[in-house]
Amino acid sequence: MAELPKATIKRVFKDAGAERVGGDVPDAVNEIVKAIAKGAIKSCEADGRKTVSADDLRLVTVVK
């Protein structure tokens, strides 16, 4: 499965205001993103659809 580049993840955190980003953060973010993707896919398939939507993502996260 594809992973987000470590430099990109660190840049996102720095752009969000982090002064420093630990070396373990990119691996953790990639694990979390994969878990969210799997949950969204299950939601999509449960509705009989093939296309994952933003609503599927919202169902497996706390972002509104």
CSV table of N, CA and C in Angstrom, one decimal:
chain,number,residue,atom,x,y,z
A,1,MET,N,0.8,-1.2,0.0
A,1,MET,CA,0.0,0.0,0.0
A,1,MET,C,0.9,1.2,0.0
A,2,ALA,N,0.5,2.3,-0.7
A,2,ALA,CA,1.2,3.5,-0.8
A,2,ALA,C,1.3,4.2,0.6
A,3,GLU,N,2.3,5.0,0.8
A,3,GLU,CA,2.5,5.8,2.0
A,3,GLU,C,2.7,7.2,1.7
A,4,LEU,N,2.3,8.1,2.5
A,4,LEU,CA,2.6,9.5,2.4
A,4,LEU,C,4.1,9.7,2.7
A,5,PRO,N,4.7,10.6,2.0
A,5,PRO,CA,6.2,10.8,2.2
A,5,PRO,C,6.4,11.5,3.6
A,6,LYS,N,7.4,11.0,4.3
A,6,LYS,CA,7.7,11.5,5.6
A,6,LYS,C,7.9,13.0,5.6
A,7,ALA,N,8.6,13.6,4.6
A,7,ALA,CA,8.9,15.0,4.6
A,7,ALA,C,7.5,15.8,4.5
A,8,THR,N,6.6,15.3,3.7
A,8,THR,CA,5.3,15.9,3.6
A,8,THR,C,4.6,16.0,4.9
A,9,ILE,N,4.6,14.8,5.6
A,9,ILE,CA,3.9,14.8,6.9
A,9,ILE,C,4.5,15.8,7.9
A,10,LYS,N,5.8,15.8,7.9
A,10,LYS,CA,6.5,16.7,8.8
A,10,LYS,C,6.2,18.2,8.5
A,11,ARG,N,6.1,18.5,7.2
A,11,ARG,CA,5.8,19.8,6.7
A,11,ARG,C,4.4,20.2,7.1
A,12,VAL,N,3.4,19.3,7.0
A,12,VAL,CA,2.0,19.6,7.4
A,12,VAL,C,2.0,20.0,8.9
A,13,PHE,N,2.7,19.2,9.7
A,13,PHE,CA,2.7,19.5,11.2
A,13,PHE,C,3.4,20.8,11.4
A,14,LYS,N,4.5,21.1,10.7
A,14,LYS,CA,5.1,22.4,10.9
A,14,LYS,C,4.3,23.6,10.5
A,15,ASP,N,3.6,23.4,9.3
A,15,ASP,CA,2.7,24.4,8.8
A,15,ASP,C,1.5,24.6,9.8
A,16,ALA,N,1.2,23.6,10.6
A,16,ALA,CA,0.1,23.7,11.6
A,16,ALA,C,0.6,24.3,12.9
A,17,GLY,N,1.9,24.6,13.0
A,17,GLY,CA,2.4,25.3,14.1
A,17,GLY,C,3.3,24.5,15.0
A,18,ALA,N,3.6,23.3,14.7
A,18,ALA,CA,4.5,22.5,15.5
A,18,ALA,C,6.0,23.0,15.4
A,19,GLU,N,6.6,23.2,16.5
A,19,GLU,CA,8.0,23.6,16.4
A,19,GLU,C,8.9,22.5,16.0
A,20,ARG,N,8.6,21.3,16.6
A,20,ARG,CA,9.4,20.1,16.3
A,20,ARG,C,8.5,18.9,16.0
A,21,VAL,N,8.9,18.0,15.2
A,21,VAL,CA,8.1,16.8,14.9
A,21,VAL,C,9.0,15.6,15.1
A,22,GLY,N,8.5,14.7,15.9
A,22,GLY,CA,9.2,13.5,16.2
A,22,GLY,C,9.4,12.6,15.0
A,23,GLY,N,10.4,11.8,15.0
A,23,GLY,CA,10.7,10.9,13.9
A,23,GLY,C,9.7,9.8,13.8
A,24,ASP,N,8.9,9.5,14.8
A,24,ASP,CA,7.9,8.4,14.8
A,24,ASP,C,6.6,8.9,14.2
A,25,VAL,N,6.4,10.2,14.1
A,25,VAL,CA,5.1,10.8,13.7
A,25,VAL,C,4.7,10.4,12.3
A,26,PRO,N,5.6,10.4,11.3
A,26,PRO,CA,5.2,10.0,9.9
A,26,PRO,C,4.7,8.5,9.9
A,27,ASP,N,5.3,7.6,10.6
A,27,ASP,CA,4.9,6.2,10.6
A,27,ASP,C,3.5,6.1,11.2
A,28,ALA,N,3.3,6.9,12.3
A,28,ALA,CA,2.0,6.8,13.0
A,28,ALA,C,0.9,7.4,12.1
A,29,VAL,N,1.2,8.5,11.4
A,29,VAL,CA,0.2,9.1,10.5
A,29,VAL,C,-0.2,8.2,9.4
A,30,ASN,N,0.8,7.5,8.8
A,30,ASN,CA,0.5,6.5,7.8
A,30,ASN,C,-0.3,5.4,8.3
A,31,GLU,N,-0.1,4.9,9.5
A,31,GLU,CA,-1.0,3.9,10.1
A,31,GLU,C,-2.4,4.4,10.2
A,32,ILE,N,-2.5,5.6,10.7
A,32,ILE,CA,-3.9,6.2,11.0
A,32,ILE,C,-4.6,6.4,9.7
A,33,VAL,N,-3.9,6.9,8.7
A,33,VAL,CA,-4.5,7.1,7.3
A,33,VAL,C,-5.0,5.8,6.8
A,34,LYS,N,-4.2,4.8,6.9
A,34,LYS,CA,-4.6,3.4,6.3
A,34,LYS,C,-5.9,2.9,7.1
A,35,ALA,N,-5.9,3.1,8.4
A,35,ALA,CA,-7.1,2.7,9.1
A,35,ALA,C,-8.3,3.4,8.7
A,36,ILE,N,-8.2,4.7,8.5
A,36,ILE,CA,-9.3,5.6,8.1
A,36,ILE,C,-9.8,5.1,6.7
A,37,ALA,N,-8.8,4.9,5.8
A,37,ALA,CA,-9.2,4.5,4.5
A,37,ALA,C,-9.9,3.1,4.5
A,38,LYS,N,-9.5,2.2,5.3
A,38,LYS,CA,-10.1,0.9,5.3
A,38,LYS,C,-11.6,1.1,5.9
A,39,GLY,N,-11.7,1.9,6.9
A,39,GLY,CA,-13.1,2.2,7.4
A,39,GLY,C,-14.0,2.8,6.4
A,40,ALA,N,-13.5,3.8,5.7
A,40,ALA,CA,-14.3,4.5,4.7
A,40,ALA,C,-14.7,3.5,3.6
A,41,ILE,N,-13.8,2.6,3.2
A,41,ILE,CA,-14.1,1.6,2.2
A,41,ILE,C,-15.2,0.7,2.6
A,42,LYS,N,-15.1,0.3,3.9
A,42,LYS,CA,-16.2,-0.6,4.4
A,42,LYS,C,-17.5,0.1,4.4
A,43,SER,N,-17.5,1.4,4.8
A,43,SER,CA,-18.7,2.2,4.8
A,43,SER,C,-19.3,2.3,3.3
A,44,CYS,N,-18.4,2.5,2.4
A,44,CYS,CA,-18.8,2.6,1.0
A,44,CYS,C,-19.4,1.3,0.5
A,45,GLU,N,-18.7,0.2,0.8
A,45,GLU,CA,-19.2,-1.1,0.3
A,45,GLU,C,-20.5,-1.5,1.0
A,46,ALA,N,-20.7,-1.1,2.3
A,46,ALA,CA,-21.9,-1.4,3.0
A,46,ALA,C,-23.1,-0.7,2.4
A,47,ASP,N,-22.9,0.4,1.7
A,47,ASP,CA,-24.0,1.1,1.0
A,47,ASP,C,-24.1,0.6,-0.4
A,48,GLY,N,-23.3,-0.4,-0.8
A,48,GLY,CA,-23.4,-0.9,-2.2
A,48,GLY,C,-22.8,0.0,-3.2
A,49,ARG,N,-21.9,0.9,-2.8
A,49,ARG,CA,-21.2,1.8,-3.8
A,49,ARG,C,-19.8,1.3,-4.0
A,50,LYS,N,-19.2,1.8,-5.1
A,50,LYS,CA,-17.8,1.6,-5.4
A,50,LYS,C,-16.9,2.8,-5.1
A,51,THR,N,-17.5,4.0,-5.1
A,51,THR,CA,-16.8,5.2,-4.9
A,51,THR,C,-16.8,5.7,-3.5
A,52,VAL,N,-15.7,5.9,-2.9
A,52,VAL,CA,-15.6,6.4,-1.6
A,52,VAL,C,-15.8,7.9,-1.6
A,53,SER,N,-16.6,8.4,-0.7
A,53,SER,CA,-17.0,9.8,-0.6
A,53,SER,C,-16.5,10.4,0.7
A,54,ALA,N,-16.5,11.7,0.7
A,54,ALA,CA,-16.1,12.5,1.9
A,54,ALA,C,-17.0,12.1,3.1
A,55,ASP,N,-18.3,11.8,2.8
A,55,ASP,CA,-19.2,11.3,3.9
A,55,ASP,C,-18.7,10.0,4.5
A,56,ASP,N,-18.1,9.1,3.7
A,56,ASP,CA,-17.6,7.9,4.2
A,56,ASP,C,-16.4,8.2,5.2
A,57,LEU,N,-15.6,9.2,4.8
A,57,LEU,CA,-14.5,9.6,5.7
A,57,LEU,C,-15.0,10.1,7.0
A,58,ARG,N,-16.1,11.0,6.9
A,58,ARG,CA,-16.6,11.6,8.1
A,58,ARG,C,-17.2,10.5,9.1
A,59,LEU,N,-17.7,9.5,8.5
A,59,LEU,CA,-18.3,8.4,9.4
A,59,LEU,C,-17.2,7.7,10.2
A,60,VAL,N,-16.0,7.7,9.8
A,60,VAL,CA,-14.9,7.0,10.5
A,60,VAL,C,-14.0,7.9,11.2
A,61,THR,N,-14.3,9.2,11.2
A,61,THR,CA,-13.4,10.2,11.9
A,61,THR,C,-14.3,11.2,12.6
A,62,VAL,N,-13.7,12.0,13.4
A,62,VAL,CA,-14.5,13.0,14.2
A,62,VAL,C,-14.6,14.3,13.5
A,63,VAL,N,-14.0,14.5,12.3
A,63,VAL,CA,-14.1,15.7,11.5
A,63,VAL,C,-15.5,15.9,11.0
A,64,LYS,N,-16.0,17.1,11.2
A,64,LYS,CA,-17.4,17.4,10.6
A,64,LYS,C,-17.3,18.3,9.5
